[in-house]
Short mmCIF file of C-alpha atoms and ligand atoms in Angstrom, two decimals:
data_model
loop_
_atom_site.label_atom_id
_atom_site.label_comp_id
_atom_site.label_asym_id
_atom_site.label_seq_id
_atom_site.Cartn_x
_atom_site.Cartn_y
_atom_site.Cartn_z
CA UNK A 1 1.19 11.36 -2.98
CA UNK A 2 0.75 9.26 0.29
CA UNK A 3 3.87 6.92 0.44
CA UNK A 4 3.54 3.65 2.16
CA UNK A 5 7.05 2.55 2.74
CA UNK A 6 7.55 -1.36 1.91
CA UNK A 7 10.66 -2.13 3.55
CA UNK A 8 9.12 -3.90 7.03
CA UNK A 9 8.29 -7.37 4.88
CA UNK A 10 9.42 -10.59 6.12
CA UNK A 11 10.37 -10.80 2.26
CA UNK A 12 13.57 -9.32 2.82
CA UNK A 13 16.13 -11.25 4.45
CA UNK A 14 17.14 -8.76 6.71
CA UNK A 15 13.92 -8.24 8.12
CA UNK A 16 13.19 -11.90 8.11
CA UNK A 17 16.27 -12.90 10.10
CA UNK A 18 15.21 -9.93 12.46
CA UNK A 19 11.95 -11.43 13.38
CA UNK A 20 13.57 -15.12 13.57
CA UNK A 21 16.01 -13.19 16.25
CA UNK A 22 13.37 -11.02 17.78
CA UNK A 23 16.18 -8.37 16.95
CA UNK A 24 13.82 -5.26 17.41
CA UNK A 25 17.02 -2.96 16.46
CA UNK A 26 16.60 -3.78 12.91
CA UNK A 27 13.06 -3.23 12.92
CA UNK A 28 13.29 0.02 14.23
CA UNK A 29 16.23 1.63 12.28
CA UNK A 30 14.12 0.94 9.23
CA UNK A 31 11.04 2.59 10.66
CA UNK A 32 13.00 5.39 11.48
CA UNK A 33 14.90 5.81 8.24
CA UNK A 34 11.75 5.43 6.14
CA UNK A 35 9.71 8.08 7.96
CA UNK A 36 12.90 10.60 7.23
CA UNK A 37 12.47 9.65 3.68
CA UNK A 38 9.27 10.58 3.77
CA UNK A 39 6.83 7.78 4.31
CA UNK A 40 3.14 8.42 5.48
CA UNK A 41 2.60 5.12 6.34
CA UNK A 42 4.91 2.03 7.45
CA UNK A 43 3.75 -0.97 5.66
CA UNK A 44 4.23 -4.18 7.97
CA UNK A 45 4.30 -7.28 6.58
CA UNK A 46 5.40 -10.53 8.69
CA UNK A 47 6.41 -12.47 5.36
CA UNK A 48 5.78 -16.28 4.93
CA UNK A 49 8.61 -17.77 7.28
CA UNK A 50 7.40 -16.82 10.87
CA UNK A 51 5.43 -19.71 12.56
CA UNK A 52 3.36 -17.72 14.73
CA UNK A 53 2.57 -14.58 12.34
CA UNK A 54 -0.39 -12.81 14.70
CA UNK A 55 2.18 -12.38 17.46
CA UNK A 56 5.02 -11.59 14.99
CA UNK A 57 2.66 -8.76 13.84
CA UNK A 58 1.90 -7.96 17.48
CA UNK A 59 5.59 -7.69 18.22
CA UNK A 60 6.52 -5.70 14.94
CA UNK A 61 3.64 -3.18 16.04
CA UNK A 62 4.99 -2.83 19.23
CA UNK A 63 8.41 -2.61 18.30
CA UNK A 64 8.18 0.31 15.74
CA UNK A 65 5.79 2.23 18.11
CA UNK A 66 8.29 2.31 20.73
CA UNK A 67 10.64 4.64 18.33
CA UNK A 68 8.06 6.31 15.82
CA UNK A 69 4.38 7.36 15.45
CA UNK A 70 4.01 6.83 11.86
CA UNK A 71 0.88 5.61 11.08
CA UNK A 72 1.19 1.63 10.01
CA UNK A 73 -0.19 -0.19 7.07
CA UNK A 74 -0.67 -3.82 8.65
CA UNK A 75 -0.24 -6.07 4.91
CA UNK A 76 -1.66 -9.42 5.47
CA UNK A 77 -4.49 -11.47 3.53
CA UNK A 78 -5.23 -13.07 7.14
CA UNK A 79 -7.74 -10.93 9.14
CA UNK A 80 -6.27 -12.58 12.06
CA UNK A 81 -3.00 -11.38 11.46
CA UNK A 82 -4.21 -8.01 10.94
CA UNK A 83 -6.08 -8.30 14.54
CA UNK A 84 -2.94 -9.47 15.97
CA UNK A 85 -1.59 -6.10 14.88
CA UNK A 86 -4.42 -3.94 16.38
CA UNK A 87 -4.44 -5.81 19.66
CA UNK A 88 -1.64 -3.29 20.13
CA UNK A 89 -2.34 -0.62 17.75
CA UNK A 90 -2.04 3.07 18.91
CA UNK A 91 -5.38 4.22 16.99
CA UNK A 92 -4.53 7.91 17.25
CA UNK A 93 -1.71 7.61 14.62
CA UNK A 94 -4.24 6.20 12.32
CA UNK A 95 -3.81 2.90 10.44
CA UNK A 96 -4.17 1.19 7.03
CA UNK A 97 -5.37 -2.14 6.93
CA UNK A 98 -3.85 -3.66 3.90
CA UNK A 99 -5.64 -5.65 2.09
CA UNK A 100 -8.78 -7.47 1.74
CA UNK A 101 -10.16 -8.54 -1.69
CA UNK A 102 -14.12 -8.24 -2.71
CA UNK A 103 -14.40 -12.16 -1.41
CA UNK A 104 -12.67 -15.20 -1.60
CA UNK A 105 -13.86 -18.93 -2.22
CA UNK A 106 -12.71 -19.93 1.15
CA UNK A 107 -14.02 -16.71 2.89
CA UNK A 108 -17.17 -15.10 1.16
CA UNK A 109 -17.20 -12.27 4.08
CA UNK A 110 -13.44 -11.23 4.25
CA UNK A 111 -14.36 -7.60 2.96
CA UNK A 112 -16.90 -7.43 5.61
CA UNK A 113 -14.21 -8.39 8.35
CA UNK A 114 -11.90 -5.74 7.57
CA UNK A 115 -14.34 -3.25 7.24
CA UNK A 116 -15.41 -4.01 10.95
CA UNK A 117 -11.82 -4.33 12.20
CA UNK A 118 -11.28 -0.55 10.62
CA UNK A 119 -14.54 0.37 12.33
CA UNK A 120 -13.58 -1.38 15.91
CA UNK A 121 -10.23 0.89 15.65
CA UNK A 122 -12.14 4.11 14.58
CA UNK A 123 -12.49 6.80 12.00
CA UNK A 124 -8.56 6.99 11.90
CA UNK A 125 -8.62 3.53 10.17
CA UNK A 126 -8.13 3.41 6.58
CA UNK A 127 -8.64 0.17 4.10
CA UNK A 128 -6.94 -1.13 0.77
CA UNK A 129 -8.99 -3.35 -1.06
CA UNK A 130 -8.11 -5.11 -3.63
CA UNK A 131 -9.87 -5.43 -7.15
CA UNK A 132 -9.54 -9.03 -7.12
CA UNK A 133 -12.74 -11.98 -6.20
CA UNK A 134 -13.01 -15.38 -5.76
CA UNK A 135 -12.24 -15.67 -9.14
CA UNK A 136 -8.49 -14.47 -8.78
CA UNK A 137 -6.68 -11.31 -9.93
CA UNK A 138 -8.77 -9.99 -13.05
CA UNK A 139 -6.37 -8.97 -16.38
CA UNK A 140 -8.78 -6.91 -18.04
CA UNK A 141 -9.93 -3.46 -17.11
CA UNK A 142 -13.71 -4.07 -17.10
CA UNK A 143 -13.49 -6.57 -14.46
CA UNK A 144 -11.37 -4.65 -12.23
CA UNK A 145 -13.84 -1.74 -12.78
CA UNK A 146 -16.88 -3.48 -12.00
CA UNK A 147 -15.22 -5.30 -8.91
CA UNK A 148 -13.87 -1.66 -8.03
CA UNK A 149 -17.73 -0.59 -7.91
CA UNK A 150 -18.85 -3.49 -5.55
CA UNK A 151 -16.24 -2.59 -3.24
CA UNK A 152 -17.39 0.78 -2.82
CA UNK A 153 -21.01 0.54 -2.89
CA UNK A 154 -20.48 -2.27 -0.53
CA UNK A 155 -18.89 -0.01 1.54
CA UNK A 156 -21.41 2.83 1.57
CA UNK A 157 -23.89 -0.22 2.27
CA UNK A 158 -22.05 -0.56 5.68
CA UNK A 159 -21.81 3.20 6.35
CA UNK A 160 -17.93 2.98 5.66
CA UNK A 161 -16.70 6.46 3.80
CA UNK A 162 -15.47 5.99 0.48
CA UNK A 163 -12.88 8.07 1.16
CA UNK A 164 -11.46 5.77 4.01
CA UNK A 165 -10.93 3.09 0.95
CA UNK A 166 -7.71 2.53 -0.93
CA UNK A 167 -8.38 0.56 -4.23
CA UNK A 168 -5.51 -1.51 -5.48
CA UNK A 169 -5.90 -2.69 -9.08
CA UNK A 170 -3.05 -5.11 -8.60
CA UNK A 171 0.23 -4.59 -10.04
CA UNK A 172 2.07 -7.79 -11.53
CA UNK A 173 5.53 -8.23 -12.95
CA UNK A 174 5.63 -6.67 -16.44
CA UNK A 175 8.43 -9.50 -16.88
CA UNK A 176 5.69 -12.23 -16.99
CA UNK A 177 4.96 -13.67 -20.11
CA UNK A 178 1.62 -11.81 -21.65
CA UNK A 179 1.75 -9.55 -18.74
CA UNK A 180 3.20 -6.68 -20.62
CA UNK A 181 -0.40 -5.27 -21.38
CA UNK A 182 -1.30 -5.10 -17.75
CA UNK A 183 0.05 -1.88 -16.58
CA UNK A 184 -1.80 -0.08 -19.53
CA UNK A 185 -5.41 -2.08 -18.43
CA UNK A 186 -4.37 -0.49 -15.02
CA UNK A 187 -4.25 2.81 -16.08
CA UNK A 188 -7.56 2.33 -18.02
CA UNK A 189 -9.11 1.13 -14.82
CA UNK A 190 -7.75 4.15 -12.90
CA UNK A 191 -9.49 6.10 -15.24
CA UNK A 192 -12.74 4.87 -14.12
CA UNK A 193 -12.28 4.08 -10.32
CA UNK A 194 -11.65 7.60 -9.63
CA UNK A 195 -15.23 8.23 -10.61
CA UNK A 196 -17.08 5.89 -8.51
CA UNK A 197 -17.41 8.09 -5.68
CA UNK A 198 -17.00 11.86 -5.36
CA UNK A 199 -15.02 12.88 -3.85
CA UNK A 200 -12.61 10.14 -5.24
CA UNK A 201 -11.66 7.05 -3.75
CA UNK A 202 -7.73 6.53 -3.29
CA UNK A 203 -5.77 4.56 -4.87
CA UNK A 204 -3.08 2.49 -4.35
CA UNK A 205 -0.33 -0.01 -5.95
CA UNK A 206 1.99 -2.47 -4.69
CA UNK A 207 4.79 -0.65 -6.79
CA UNK A 208 7.65 -2.80 -6.56
CA UNK A 209 5.50 -5.84 -7.84
CA UNK A 210 5.76 -4.20 -11.35
CA UNK A 211 9.81 -4.79 -11.61
CA UNK A 212 9.97 -8.06 -9.89
CA UNK A 213 12.83 -10.17 -11.39
CA UNK A 214 13.65 -7.35 -13.96
CA UNK A 215 16.43 -4.98 -14.34
CA UNK A 216 16.14 -1.52 -14.48
CA UNK A 217 13.62 -1.78 -11.50
CA UNK A 218 13.90 1.82 -10.18
CA UNK A 219 13.62 3.31 -13.75
CA UNK A 220 10.61 0.88 -14.57
CA UNK A 221 8.83 1.38 -11.17
CA UNK A 222 9.52 5.28 -11.01
CA UNK A 223 8.07 6.17 -14.90
CA UNK A 224 4.89 3.62 -14.28
CA UNK A 225 4.34 5.85 -11.12
CA UNK A 226 4.68 9.14 -12.88
CA UNK A 227 2.23 7.52 -15.66
CA UNK A 228 -0.20 6.07 -12.88
CA UNK A 229 0.11 9.90 -10.70
CA UNK A 230 -1.30 11.30 -14.24
CA UNK A 231 -4.47 8.95 -14.11
CA UNK A 232 -5.32 9.76 -10.48
CA UNK A 233 -3.36 7.22 -8.38
CA UNK A 234 -2.55 8.89 -5.43
CA UNK A 235 -0.49 6.64 -3.24
CA UNK A 236 1.60 3.34 -3.66
CA UNK A 237 3.35 1.10 -1.17
CA UNK A 238 7.07 1.62 -2.67
CA UNK A 239 11.11 1.83 -1.99
CA UNK A 240 11.13 5.27 -0.28
CA UNK A 241 15.06 5.06 -0.29
CA UNK A 242 14.63 4.85 -3.90
CA UNK A 243 15.90 8.55 -4.09
CA UNK A 244 14.83 8.75 -7.97
CA UNK A 245 11.48 7.61 -7.61
CA UNK A 246 10.98 10.01 -4.59
CA UNK A 247 12.17 13.05 -6.79
CA UNK A 248 10.03 11.53 -9.61
CA UNK A 249 7.29 12.02 -7.38
CA UNK A 250 7.78 15.30 -6.62
CA UNK A 251 8.42 16.51 -9.95
CA UNK A 252 5.15 15.14 -11.24
CA UNK A 253 3.34 16.75 -8.23
CA UNK A 254 4.95 19.81 -9.22
CA UNK A 255 4.08 19.17 -13.22
CA UNK A 256 0.23 18.00 -12.06
CA UNK A 257 0.43 21.87 -10.16
CA UNK A 258 -0.21 20.15 -6.58
CA UNK A 259 3.45 22.54 -5.49
CA UNK A 260 3.99 25.34 -6.90
CA UNK A 261 7.20 25.86 -9.29
CA UNK A 262 10.15 27.30 -7.60
CA UNK A 263 14.05 25.96 -8.90
CA UNK A 264 14.39 24.33 -5.46
CA UNK A 265 10.87 22.18 -5.72
CA UNK A 266 13.11 19.45 -4.85
CA UNK A 267 14.31 20.70 -1.78
CA UNK A 268 10.66 22.03 -0.51
CA UNK A 269 9.12 18.70 -1.46
CA UNK A 270 11.42 16.79 0.96
CA UNK A 271 11.37 19.58 3.81
CA UNK A 272 7.70 19.17 3.31
CA UNK A 273 7.41 15.69 3.68
CA UNK A 274 9.81 15.21 6.62
N1 THG B 301 -0.60 -4.57 -2.94
C1 THG B 301 -0.87 -4.36 -1.46
N2 THG B 301 -0.26 -4.54 -0.70
C2 THG B 301 1.33 -5.17 -1.10
C3 THG B 301 1.46 -5.71 -2.33
C4 THG B 301 0.45 -4.95 -3.39
N3 THG B 301 1.88 -5.62 0.07
C5 THG B 301 3.09 -6.35 -0.45
C6 THG B 301 3.40 -6.07 -1.67
N4 THG B 301 2.44 -6.05 -2.68
C7 THG B 301 4.44 -4.37 -1.95
N5 THG B 301 5.63 -4.98 -1.25
C8 THG B 301 6.78 -5.34 -1.90
C9 THG B 301 8.10 -5.26 -1.14
C10 THG B 301 8.86 -5.67 -1.96
C11 THG B 301 8.96 -6.45 -3.38
C12 THG B 301 7.74 -5.98 -4.02
C13 THG B 301 6.28 -5.52 -3.76
C14 THG B 301 10.16 -6.94 -4.02
N6 THG B 301 11.03 -7.17 -3.18
C15 THG B 301 12.38 -7.99 -3.85
C16 THG B 301 12.03 -8.86 -4.81
O1 THG B 301 11.01 -9.59 -4.66
O2 THG B 301 12.88 -8.69 -5.85
C17 THG B 301 12.88 -8.61 -2.51
C18 THG B 301 14.44 -8.63 -2.63
C19 THG B 301 15.46 -8.91 -1.41
O3 THG B 301 15.00 -9.96 -0.54
O4 THG B 301 16.16 -7.98 -0.96
O5 THG B 301 10.37 -6.55 -4.66
O6 THG B 301 0.33 -5.28 -4.77
N7 THG B 301 -2.22 -3.72 -0.95
#
């Protein structure tokens, strides 16, 4: 499981404050602790408060790279903000550009822009693409799969290896009225998306979206994660400080025969992912 740690996001009050104060320590501490907790990537999202989003992304990337070489997942729907981070990125570490829809009303070419940026960084740059288009986020299985198919074929046309794609079927809060059918739709979409290329494209989700506003957040998140892993999910943007969640990942991998069983499988998973 490729865990993308979610905490360096201006949505959280401590990060928002650190951005306002230009306090590197808070960011660097989160970077180190999430890496120790097993993050393969660190999501970096400037949030909505910063006036200069491009400059903030640049500052966050520089600050993090001073303390660790964990690959970064630059998280913005604005190509300009991603470009701000890419100005200073160390391409040797690998990077994930997060995220682009297939297209949007205000920018038909947005997908092409993200592909171009990834290509400019080099072969270690991967891309998260959302199953979303100018009509918004689909609510059903078939539209999610149809958009994912267009994403894969567009990537192939551009010579972009589908294995560098992480397709995100977009998880929404389960608590929202009438949204309770969505988790099942997403699993059904994953069953098909994994066959769109051989080898399969990666799939990811913003896991914590699912439990926003709910109680029992950790429980909801980890049960869905285990379910989704059995449908081919191989990555998630998630809270790596949630020990129960990380233990669920380790257990699901063991049960899926990706790690040999031993009584100390949890310990083995943790030491392998440090
Ligand atoms: N897909 C992709 N990228 C994404 C998302 C996605 N990036 C952002 C987001 N969604 C994933 N990251 C988070 C981070 C935090 C929360 C949810 C998703 C979260 N935050 C608390 C809340 O809203 O309740 C904030 C609490 C606090 O302030 O302390 O839940 O779907 N590709």
